[in-house]
Amino acid sequence: MSKGEQTRAAILDKAVETASRLGLEGLTIGQLAEASGMSKSGLFAHFGSREELQLAVLRHGEALFAQNVFEPALSAARGVARIRALFRNWLDWTESSELPGGCLMIAAAAEFDDRPGPVRDALARSQRAWIATLRKAVGMAIETGELRADTDTEQFVFEMFGISLATHHHRRLLGEPRARQRALAGLERLIANSSVTKPSAAHTEAGARPARVRAVRARSR
C-alpha cells in the first residue's frame, strides 16, 4: 500500500475501536482526530464528511470481521464443524480486547435500525450477507447428511443469530459471566434438534478465551 493508504488504514483501525465504544453516532471527526493524533483538516482529506467516515468505518469493520470470523472457519470441515467454527469465531470477535465496546455491527444496528439513509442501507447489506453465509453453512451441513433434510435453514439461522444477540446483551449489559457457555450450549441444542445423530458432549466448550482480533488494512470496495 502507498503511504496514504497505510495512514487511512491506521485511522480506520482506531475509528473501529472508538466506534465500538461510542457507537457510529458517537464517532466524530474531532474525536477521531484526538484519538489518532491527527488534525481535523488531515482527517477531512481522507473523509469528506461524517457520513463518509461512518461508511468507511463500516467497510473496515466488515473486513476485520471477515478476516477474524469467516476466513478462519473455512479450515473447518464443511458441515456442522464449520457452523461451530463460525459461531465460536463470532463470539471471539465480540469478546476481543481490540473491540472494547463489543461488536461494532451489533451496536450500529441498534443505532440505525429505524433511521433511513446510506449508513442504514450499508449496515443492512452487511448483515444480510452474513446471514446468507450462515444459511449456506447450514445448507452444507444438510448436504453432508449431518442435519436432517427437512431442516428449516431460515429458522436455524434466525435462532443462531438470536443466541449471538442475547449473548452480547447478557455479557455486556448484565455482566453475565456464563454468557459464552450458555451461547455454546444454545448452539448445541439447536444442532441437536436438527441432527441426524445426536452430537457428542465433547463438542461443548467450557469457555475458550477469545482470540485477539488481527489488524487488517482497509480494502477498496
PDB file of C-alpha atoms in Angstrom:
ATOM      1  CA  MET A   1       0.000   0.000   0.000  1.00  0.00           C
ATOM      2  CA  SER A   2       1.005   3.592  -0.504  1.00  0.00           C
ATOM      3  CA  LYS A   3       1.813   5.757   2.483  1.00  0.00           C
ATOM      4  CA  GLY A   4      -1.564   7.455   2.151  1.00  0.00           C
ATOM      5  CA  GLU A   5      -3.369   4.104   2.141  1.00  0.00           C
ATOM      6  CA  GLN A   6      -1.408   2.970   5.183  1.00  0.00           C
ATOM      7  CA  THR A   7      -2.329   6.150   7.015  1.00  0.00           C
ATOM      8  CA  ARG A   8      -6.000   5.761   6.128  1.00  0.00           C
ATOM      9  CA  ALA A   9      -5.983   2.128   7.273  1.00  0.00           C
ATOM     10  CA  ALA A  10      -4.381   3.083  10.611  1.00  0.00           C
ATOM     11  CA  ILE A  11      -7.011   5.790  11.086  1.00  0.00           C
ATOM     12  CA  LEU A  12      -9.779   3.287  10.395  1.00  0.00           C
ATOM     13  CA  ASP A  13      -8.314   0.788  12.862  1.00  0.00           C
ATOM     14  CA  LYS A  14      -8.583   3.471  15.530  1.00  0.00           C
ATOM     15  CA  ALA A  15     -12.021   4.515  14.275  1.00  0.00           C
ATOM     16  CA  VAL A  16     -13.400   0.957  14.558  1.00  0.00           C
ATOM     17  CA  GLU A  17     -12.089   0.720  18.119  1.00  0.00           C
ATOM     18  CA  THR A  18     -13.608   4.095  19.021  1.00  0.00           C
ATOM     19  CA  ALA A  19     -16.952   3.363  17.342  1.00  0.00           C
ATOM     20  CA  SER A  20     -17.082   0.059  19.213  1.00  0.00           C
ATOM     21  CA  ARG A  21     -17.195   2.043  22.462  1.00  0.00           C
ATOM     22  CA  LEU A  22     -19.156   5.129  21.433  1.00  0.00           C
ATOM     23  CA  GLY A  23     -21.214   3.914  18.501  1.00  0.00           C
ATOM     24  CA  LEU A  24     -21.142   5.291  14.972  1.00  0.00           C
ATOM     25  CA  GLU A  25     -23.161   8.319  16.049  1.00  0.00           C
ATOM     26  CA  GLY A  26     -20.674   8.988  18.827  1.00  0.00           C
ATOM     27  CA  LEU A  27     -17.782   8.931  16.371  1.00  0.00           C
ATOM     28  CA  THR A  28     -16.906  12.423  15.181  1.00  0.00           C
ATOM     29  CA  ILE A  29     -14.059  13.868  13.163  1.00  0.00           C
ATOM     30  CA  GLY A  30     -12.986  15.757  16.272  1.00  0.00           C
ATOM     31  CA  GLN A  31     -12.926  12.683  18.491  1.00  0.00           C
ATOM     32  CA  LEU A  32     -11.107  10.643  15.882  1.00  0.00           C
ATOM     33  CA  ALA A  33      -8.559  13.415  15.441  1.00  0.00           C
ATOM     34  CA  GLU A  34      -7.853  13.317  19.164  1.00  0.00           C
ATOM     35  CA  ALA A  35      -7.706   9.511  19.297  1.00  0.00           C
ATOM     36  CA  SER A  36      -5.480   9.158  16.232  1.00  0.00           C
ATOM     37  CA  GLY A  37      -3.248  12.160  16.876  1.00  0.00           C
ATOM     38  CA  MET A  38      -4.149  13.730  13.537  1.00  0.00           C
ATOM     39  CA  SER A  39      -5.539  17.137  12.741  1.00  0.00           C
ATOM     40  CA  LYS A  40      -9.168  17.632  11.755  1.00  0.00           C
ATOM     41  CA  SER A  41      -8.051  19.005   8.407  1.00  0.00           C
ATOM     42  CA  GLY A  42      -5.928  15.907   7.847  1.00  0.00           C
ATOM     43  CA  LEU A  43      -8.925  13.666   8.541  1.00  0.00           C
ATOM     44  CA  PHE A  44     -11.155  15.681   6.240  1.00  0.00           C
ATOM     45  CA  ALA A  45      -8.629  14.966   3.499  1.00  0.00           C
ATOM     46  CA  HIS A  46      -9.432  11.265   3.933  1.00  0.00           C
ATOM     47  CA  PHE A  47     -13.137  11.577   4.753  1.00  0.00           C
ATOM     48  CA  GLY A  48     -15.059  14.479   3.339  1.00  0.00           C
ATOM     49  CA  SER A  49     -17.950  14.208   5.774  1.00  0.00           C
ATOM     50  CA  ARG A  50     -19.088  12.481   8.925  1.00  0.00           C
ATOM     51  CA  GLU A  51     -21.319  10.169   6.910  1.00  0.00           C
ATOM     52  CA  GLU A  52     -18.426   9.205   4.647  1.00  0.00           C
ATOM     53  CA  LEU A  53     -16.399   8.421   7.766  1.00  0.00           C
ATOM     54  CA  GLN A  54     -19.195   6.233   9.154  1.00  0.00           C
ATOM     55  CA  LEU A  55     -19.475   4.317   5.886  1.00  0.00           C
ATOM     56  CA  ALA A  56     -15.709   3.818   5.739  1.00  0.00           C
ATOM     57  CA  VAL A  57     -15.699   2.537   9.329  1.00  0.00           C
ATOM     58  CA  LEU A  58     -18.436   0.045   8.495  1.00  0.00           C
ATOM     59  CA  ARG A  59     -16.496  -1.240   5.477  1.00  0.00           C
ATOM     60  CA  HIS A  60     -13.345  -1.555   7.549  1.00  0.00           C
ATOM     61  CA  GLY A  61     -15.261  -3.335  10.299  1.00  0.00           C
ATOM     62  CA  GLU A  62     -16.632  -5.775   7.714  1.00  0.00           C
ATOM     63  CA  ALA A  63     -13.100  -6.503   6.512  1.00  0.00           C
ATOM     64  CA  LEU A  64     -11.958  -7.166  10.079  1.00  0.00           C
ATOM     65  CA  PHE A  65     -14.962  -9.385  10.646  1.00  0.00           C
ATOM     66  CA  ALA A  66     -14.260 -11.398   7.505  1.00  0.00           C
ATOM     67  CA  GLN A  67     -10.605 -11.886   8.421  1.00  0.00           C
ATOM     68  CA  ASN A  68     -11.275 -12.915  12.006  1.00  0.00           C
ATOM     69  CA  VAL A  69     -14.587 -14.749  11.814  1.00  0.00           C
ATOM     70  CA  PHE A  70     -15.289 -16.055   8.320  1.00  0.00           C
ATOM     71  CA  GLU A  71     -11.879 -16.846   6.821  1.00  0.00           C
ATOM     72  CA  PRO A  72     -10.504 -18.941   9.735  1.00  0.00           C
ATOM     73  CA  ALA A  73     -13.712 -21.004   9.754  1.00  0.00           C
ATOM     74  CA  LEU A  74     -13.042 -22.169   6.198  1.00  0.00           C
ATOM     75  CA  SER A  75     -10.371 -24.512   7.561  1.00  0.00           C
ATOM     76  CA  ALA A  76     -13.105 -26.472   9.354  1.00  0.00           C
ATOM     77  CA  ALA A  77     -14.814 -29.298   7.506  1.00  0.00           C
ATOM     78  CA  ARG A  78     -17.973 -28.454   5.607  1.00  0.00           C
ATOM     79  CA  GLY A  79     -20.999 -29.112   7.746  1.00  0.00           C
ATOM     80  CA  VAL A  80     -21.627 -28.908  11.475  1.00  0.00           C
ATOM     81  CA  ALA A  81     -17.918 -28.383  12.224  1.00  0.00           C
ATOM     82  CA  ARG A  82     -17.970 -25.213  10.138  1.00  0.00           C
ATOM     83  CA  ILE A  83     -21.155 -23.980  11.803  1.00  0.00           C
ATOM     84  CA  ARG A  84     -19.440 -24.372  15.163  1.00  0.00           C
ATOM     85  CA  ALA A  85     -16.289 -22.632  13.913  1.00  0.00           C
ATOM     86  CA  LEU A  86     -18.241 -19.687  12.538  1.00  0.00           C
ATOM     87  CA  PHE A  87     -20.192 -19.315  15.761  1.00  0.00           C
ATOM     88  CA  ARG A  88     -17.177 -19.566  18.075  1.00  0.00           C
ATOM     89  CA  ASN A  89     -15.199 -17.113  15.948  1.00  0.00           C
ATOM     90  CA  TRP A  90     -18.200 -14.799  16.100  1.00  0.00           C
ATOM     91  CA  LEU A  91     -18.180 -14.972  19.899  1.00  0.00           C
ATOM     92  CA  ASP A  92     -14.411 -14.372  19.920  1.00  0.00           C
ATOM     93  CA  TRP A  93     -14.949 -11.290  17.778  1.00  0.00           C
ATOM     94  CA  THR A  94     -17.462  -9.767  20.209  1.00  0.00           C
ATOM     95  CA  GLU A  95     -15.166 -10.515  23.166  1.00  0.00           C
ATOM     96  CA  SER A  96     -11.937  -9.182  21.649  1.00  0.00           C
ATOM     97  CA  SER A  97      -9.890  -6.713  23.672  1.00  0.00           C
ATOM     98  CA  GLU A  98      -9.472  -4.676  20.490  1.00  0.00           C
ATOM     99  CA  LEU A  99     -13.231  -4.075  20.411  1.00  0.00           C
ATOM    100  CA  PRO A 100     -13.738  -2.574  23.887  1.00  0.00           C
ATOM    101  CA  GLY A 101     -17.432  -1.956  23.253  1.00  0.00           C
ATOM    102  CA  GLY A 102     -18.147  -5.266  21.575  1.00  0.00           C
ATOM    103  CA  CYS A 103     -19.273  -5.907  18.016  1.00  0.00           C
ATOM    104  CA  LEU A 104     -19.462  -2.693  16.004  1.00  0.00           C
ATOM    105  CA  MET A 105     -22.228  -4.030  13.741  1.00  0.00           C
ATOM    106  CA  ILE A 106     -24.472  -5.030  16.660  1.00  0.00           C
ATOM    107  CA  ALA A 107     -24.065  -1.587  18.206  1.00  0.00           C
ATOM    108  CA  ALA A 108     -24.663   0.160  14.894  1.00  0.00           C
ATOM    109  CA  ALA A 109     -27.802  -1.895  14.248  1.00  0.00           C
ATOM    110  CA  ALA A 110     -29.327  -0.557  17.462  1.00  0.00           C
ATOM    111  CA  GLU A 111     -28.486   2.985  16.390  1.00  0.00           C
ATOM    112  CA  PHE A 112     -29.652   2.842  12.784  1.00  0.00           C
ATOM    113  CA  ASP A 113     -32.395   0.209  12.659  1.00  0.00           C
ATOM    114  CA  ASP A 114     -35.103   2.848  12.180  1.00  0.00           C
ATOM    115  CA  ARG A 115     -33.058   5.632  10.585  1.00  0.00           C
ATOM    116  CA  PRO A 116     -33.259   5.510   6.775  1.00  0.00           C
ATOM    117  CA  GLY A 117     -30.174   6.533   4.837  1.00  0.00           C
ATOM    118  CA  PRO A 118     -26.892   5.294   3.344  1.00  0.00           C
ATOM    119  CA  VAL A 119     -25.452   4.103   6.660  1.00  0.00           C
ATOM    120  CA  ARG A 120     -28.514   2.002   7.469  1.00  0.00           C
ATOM    121  CA  ASP A 121     -28.548   0.610   3.925  1.00  0.00           C
ATOM    122  CA  ALA A 122     -24.864  -0.357   4.116  1.00  0.00           C
ATOM    123  CA  LEU A 123     -25.345  -1.966   7.517  1.00  0.00           C
ATOM    124  CA  ALA A 124     -28.390  -3.928   6.333  1.00  0.00           C
ATOM    125  CA  ARG A 125     -26.489  -5.197   3.285  1.00  0.00           C
ATOM    126  CA  SER A 126     -23.645  -6.324   5.514  1.00  0.00           C
ATOM    127  CA  GLN A 127     -25.933  -8.172   7.905  1.00  0.00           C
ATOM    128  CA  ARG A 128     -27.865  -9.833   5.076  1.00  0.00           C
ATOM    129  CA  ALA A 129     -24.576 -11.046   3.610  1.00  0.00           C
ATOM    130  CA  TRP A 130     -23.588 -12.566   6.969  1.00  0.00           C
ATOM    131  CA  ILE A 131     -26.981 -14.230   7.332  1.00  0.00           C
ATOM    132  CA  ALA A 132     -26.570 -15.659   3.817  1.00  0.00           C
ATOM    133  CA  THR A 133     -23.149 -17.036   4.851  1.00  0.00           C
ATOM    134  CA  LEU A 134     -24.649 -18.749   7.895  1.00  0.00           C
ATOM    135  CA  ARG A 135     -27.523 -20.077   5.788  1.00  0.00           C
ATOM    136  CA  LYS A 136     -25.024 -21.558   3.323  1.00  0.00           C
ATOM    137  CA  ALA A 137     -23.124 -23.240   6.178  1.00  0.00           C
ATOM    138  CA  VAL A 138     -26.349 -24.824   7.424  1.00  0.00           C
ATOM    139  CA  GLY A 139     -27.161 -25.932   3.876  1.00  0.00           C
ATOM    140  CA  MET A 140     -23.770 -27.628   3.649  1.00  0.00           C
ATOM    141  CA  ALA A 141     -24.493 -29.496   6.899  1.00  0.00           C
ATOM    142  CA  ILE A 142     -27.699 -30.767   5.305  1.00  0.00           C
ATOM    143  CA  GLU A 143     -25.764 -31.838   2.206  1.00  0.00           C
ATOM    144  CA  THR A 144     -23.221 -33.753   4.295  1.00  0.00           C
ATOM    145  CA  GLY A 145     -26.059 -35.617   5.988  1.00  0.00           C
ATOM    146  CA  GLU A 146     -25.314 -34.269   9.476  1.00  0.00           C
ATOM    147  CA  LEU A 147     -28.513 -32.240   9.651  1.00  0.00           C
ATOM    148  CA  ARG A 148     -31.883 -33.586   8.575  1.00  0.00           C
ATOM    149  CA  ALA A 149     -33.051 -32.859   5.043  1.00  0.00           C
ATOM    150  CA  ASP A 150     -36.177 -31.132   6.392  1.00  0.00           C
ATOM    151  CA  THR A 151     -34.143 -28.656   8.476  1.00  0.00           C
ATOM    152  CA  ASP A 152     -35.547 -25.139   8.125  1.00  0.00           C
ATOM    153  CA  THR A 153     -32.353 -23.213   7.332  1.00  0.00           C
ATOM    154  CA  GLU A 154     -34.025 -19.829   7.774  1.00  0.00           C
ATOM    155  CA  GLN A 155     -35.272 -20.756  11.232  1.00  0.00           C
ATOM    156  CA  PHE A 156     -31.935 -22.305  12.196  1.00  0.00           C
ATOM    157  CA  VAL A 157     -30.027 -19.137  11.283  1.00  0.00           C
ATOM    158  CA  PHE A 158     -32.676 -16.918  12.908  1.00  0.00           C
ATOM    159  CA  GLU A 159     -32.211 -18.729  16.206  1.00  0.00           C
ATOM    160  CA  MET A 160     -28.431 -18.836  15.826  1.00  0.00           C
ATOM    161  CA  PHE A 161     -28.398 -15.074  15.294  1.00  0.00           C
ATOM    162  CA  GLY A 162     -30.708 -14.608  18.255  1.00  0.00           C
ATOM    163  CA  ILE A 163     -28.336 -16.531  20.526  1.00  0.00           C
ATOM    164  CA  SER A 164     -25.480 -14.241  19.496  1.00  0.00           C
ATOM    165  CA  LEU A 165     -27.513 -11.097  20.187  1.00  0.00           C
ATOM    166  CA  ALA A 166     -28.644 -12.407  23.576  1.00  0.00           C
ATOM    167  CA  THR A 167     -25.038 -13.262  24.438  1.00  0.00           C
ATOM    168  CA  HIS A 168     -23.898  -9.728  23.618  1.00  0.00           C
ATOM    169  CA  HIS A 169     -26.708  -8.293  25.761  1.00  0.00           C
ATOM    170  CA  HIS A 170     -26.171 -10.555  28.765  1.00  0.00           C
ATOM    171  CA  ARG A 171     -22.379 -10.304  28.749  1.00  0.00           C
ATOM    172  CA  ARG A 172     -22.002  -6.570  28.138  1.00  0.00           C
ATOM    173  CA  LEU A 173     -25.060  -5.074  29.829  1.00  0.00           C
ATOM    174  CA  LEU A 174     -25.843  -7.607  32.534  1.00  0.00           C
ATOM    175  CA  GLY A 175     -22.304  -8.830  33.209  1.00  0.00           C
ATOM    176  CA  GLU A 176     -23.331 -12.481  32.969  1.00  0.00           C
ATOM    177  CA  PRO A 177     -20.061 -14.447  33.405  1.00  0.00           C
ATOM    178  CA  ARG A 178     -21.508 -17.606  31.838  1.00  0.00           C
ATOM    179  CA  ALA A 179     -22.868 -15.900  28.729  1.00  0.00           C
ATOM    180  CA  ARG A 180     -20.420 -17.642  26.401  1.00  0.00           C
ATOM    181  CA  GLN A 181     -21.075 -21.054  27.887  1.00  0.00           C
ATOM    182  CA  ARG A 182     -24.809 -20.502  27.598  1.00  0.00           C
ATOM    183  CA  ALA A 183     -24.384 -19.412  23.986  1.00  0.00           C
ATOM    184  CA  LEU A 184     -22.441 -22.550  23.099  1.00  0.00           C
ATOM    185  CA  ALA A 185     -24.973 -24.717  24.906  1.00  0.00           C
ATOM    186  CA  GLY A 186     -27.719 -22.976  22.943  1.00  0.00           C
ATOM    187  CA  LEU A 187     -25.970 -23.703  19.656  1.00  0.00           C
ATOM    188  CA  GLU A 188     -25.506 -27.366  20.570  1.00  0.00           C
ATOM    189  CA  ARG A 189     -29.196 -27.648  21.437  1.00  0.00           C
ATOM    190  CA  LEU A 190     -30.072 -26.071  18.107  1.00  0.00           C
ATOM    191  CA  ILE A 191     -27.821 -28.521  16.272  1.00  0.00           C
ATOM    192  CA  ALA A 192     -29.202 -31.476  18.238  1.00  0.00           C
ATOM    193  CA  ASN A 193     -32.769 -30.536  17.344  1.00  0.00           C
ATOM    194  CA  SER A 194     -31.935 -30.851  13.627  1.00  0.00           C
ATOM    195  CA  SER A 195     -29.239 -33.507  13.824  1.00  0.00           C
ATOM    196  CA  VAL A 196     -29.465 -36.917  12.196  1.00  0.00           C
ATOM    197  CA  THR A 197     -27.355 -38.319  15.043  1.00  0.00           C
ATOM    198  CA  LYS A 198     -27.015 -36.832  18.500  1.00  0.00           C
ATOM    199  CA  PRO A 199     -23.869 -34.623  18.779  1.00  0.00           C
ATOM    200  CA  SER A 200     -21.180 -35.728  21.207  1.00  0.00           C
ATOM    201  CA  ALA A 201     -20.865 -33.866  24.500  1.00  0.00           C
ATOM    202  CA  ALA A 202     -17.215 -33.348  23.570  1.00  0.00           C
ATOM    203  CA  HIS A 203     -18.322 -30.622  21.202  1.00  0.00           C
ATOM    204  CA  THR A 204     -19.449 -28.350  24.032  1.00  0.00           C
ATOM    205  CA  GLU A 205     -16.935 -25.738  25.162  1.00  0.00           C
ATOM    206  CA  ALA A 206     -16.343 -24.742  28.768  1.00  0.00           C
ATOM    207  CA  GLY A 207     -15.262 -21.268  27.710  1.00  0.00           C
ATOM    208  CA  ALA A 208     -12.323 -20.715  25.422  1.00  0.00           C
ATOM    209  CA  ARG A 209     -10.530 -17.430  25.645  1.00  0.00           C
ATOM    210  CA  PRO A 210     -11.451 -15.039  22.851  1.00  0.00           C
ATOM    211  CA  ALA A 211      -8.941 -14.733  20.049  1.00  0.00           C
ATOM    212  CA  ARG A 212      -7.229 -11.410  19.558  1.00  0.00           C
ATOM    213  CA  VAL A 213      -8.556  -9.566  16.545  1.00  0.00           C
ATOM    214  CA  ARG A 214      -5.881  -9.256  13.896  1.00  0.00           C
ATOM    215  CA  ALA A 215      -5.368  -5.844  12.353  1.00  0.00           C
ATOM    216  CA  VAL A 216      -6.418  -5.579   8.742  1.00  0.00           C
ATOM    217  CA  ARG A 217      -5.893  -2.809   6.316  1.00  0.00           C
ATOM    218  CA  ALA A 218      -8.855  -1.208   4.650  1.00  0.00           C
ATOM    219  CA  ARG A 219      -9.844  -2.889   1.435  1.00  0.00           C
ATOM    220  CA  SER A 220     -11.040  -0.976  -1.558  1.00  0.00           C
ATOM    221  CA  ARG A 221     -14.630  -1.795  -2.407  1.00  0.00           C
TER     222      ARG A 221
END
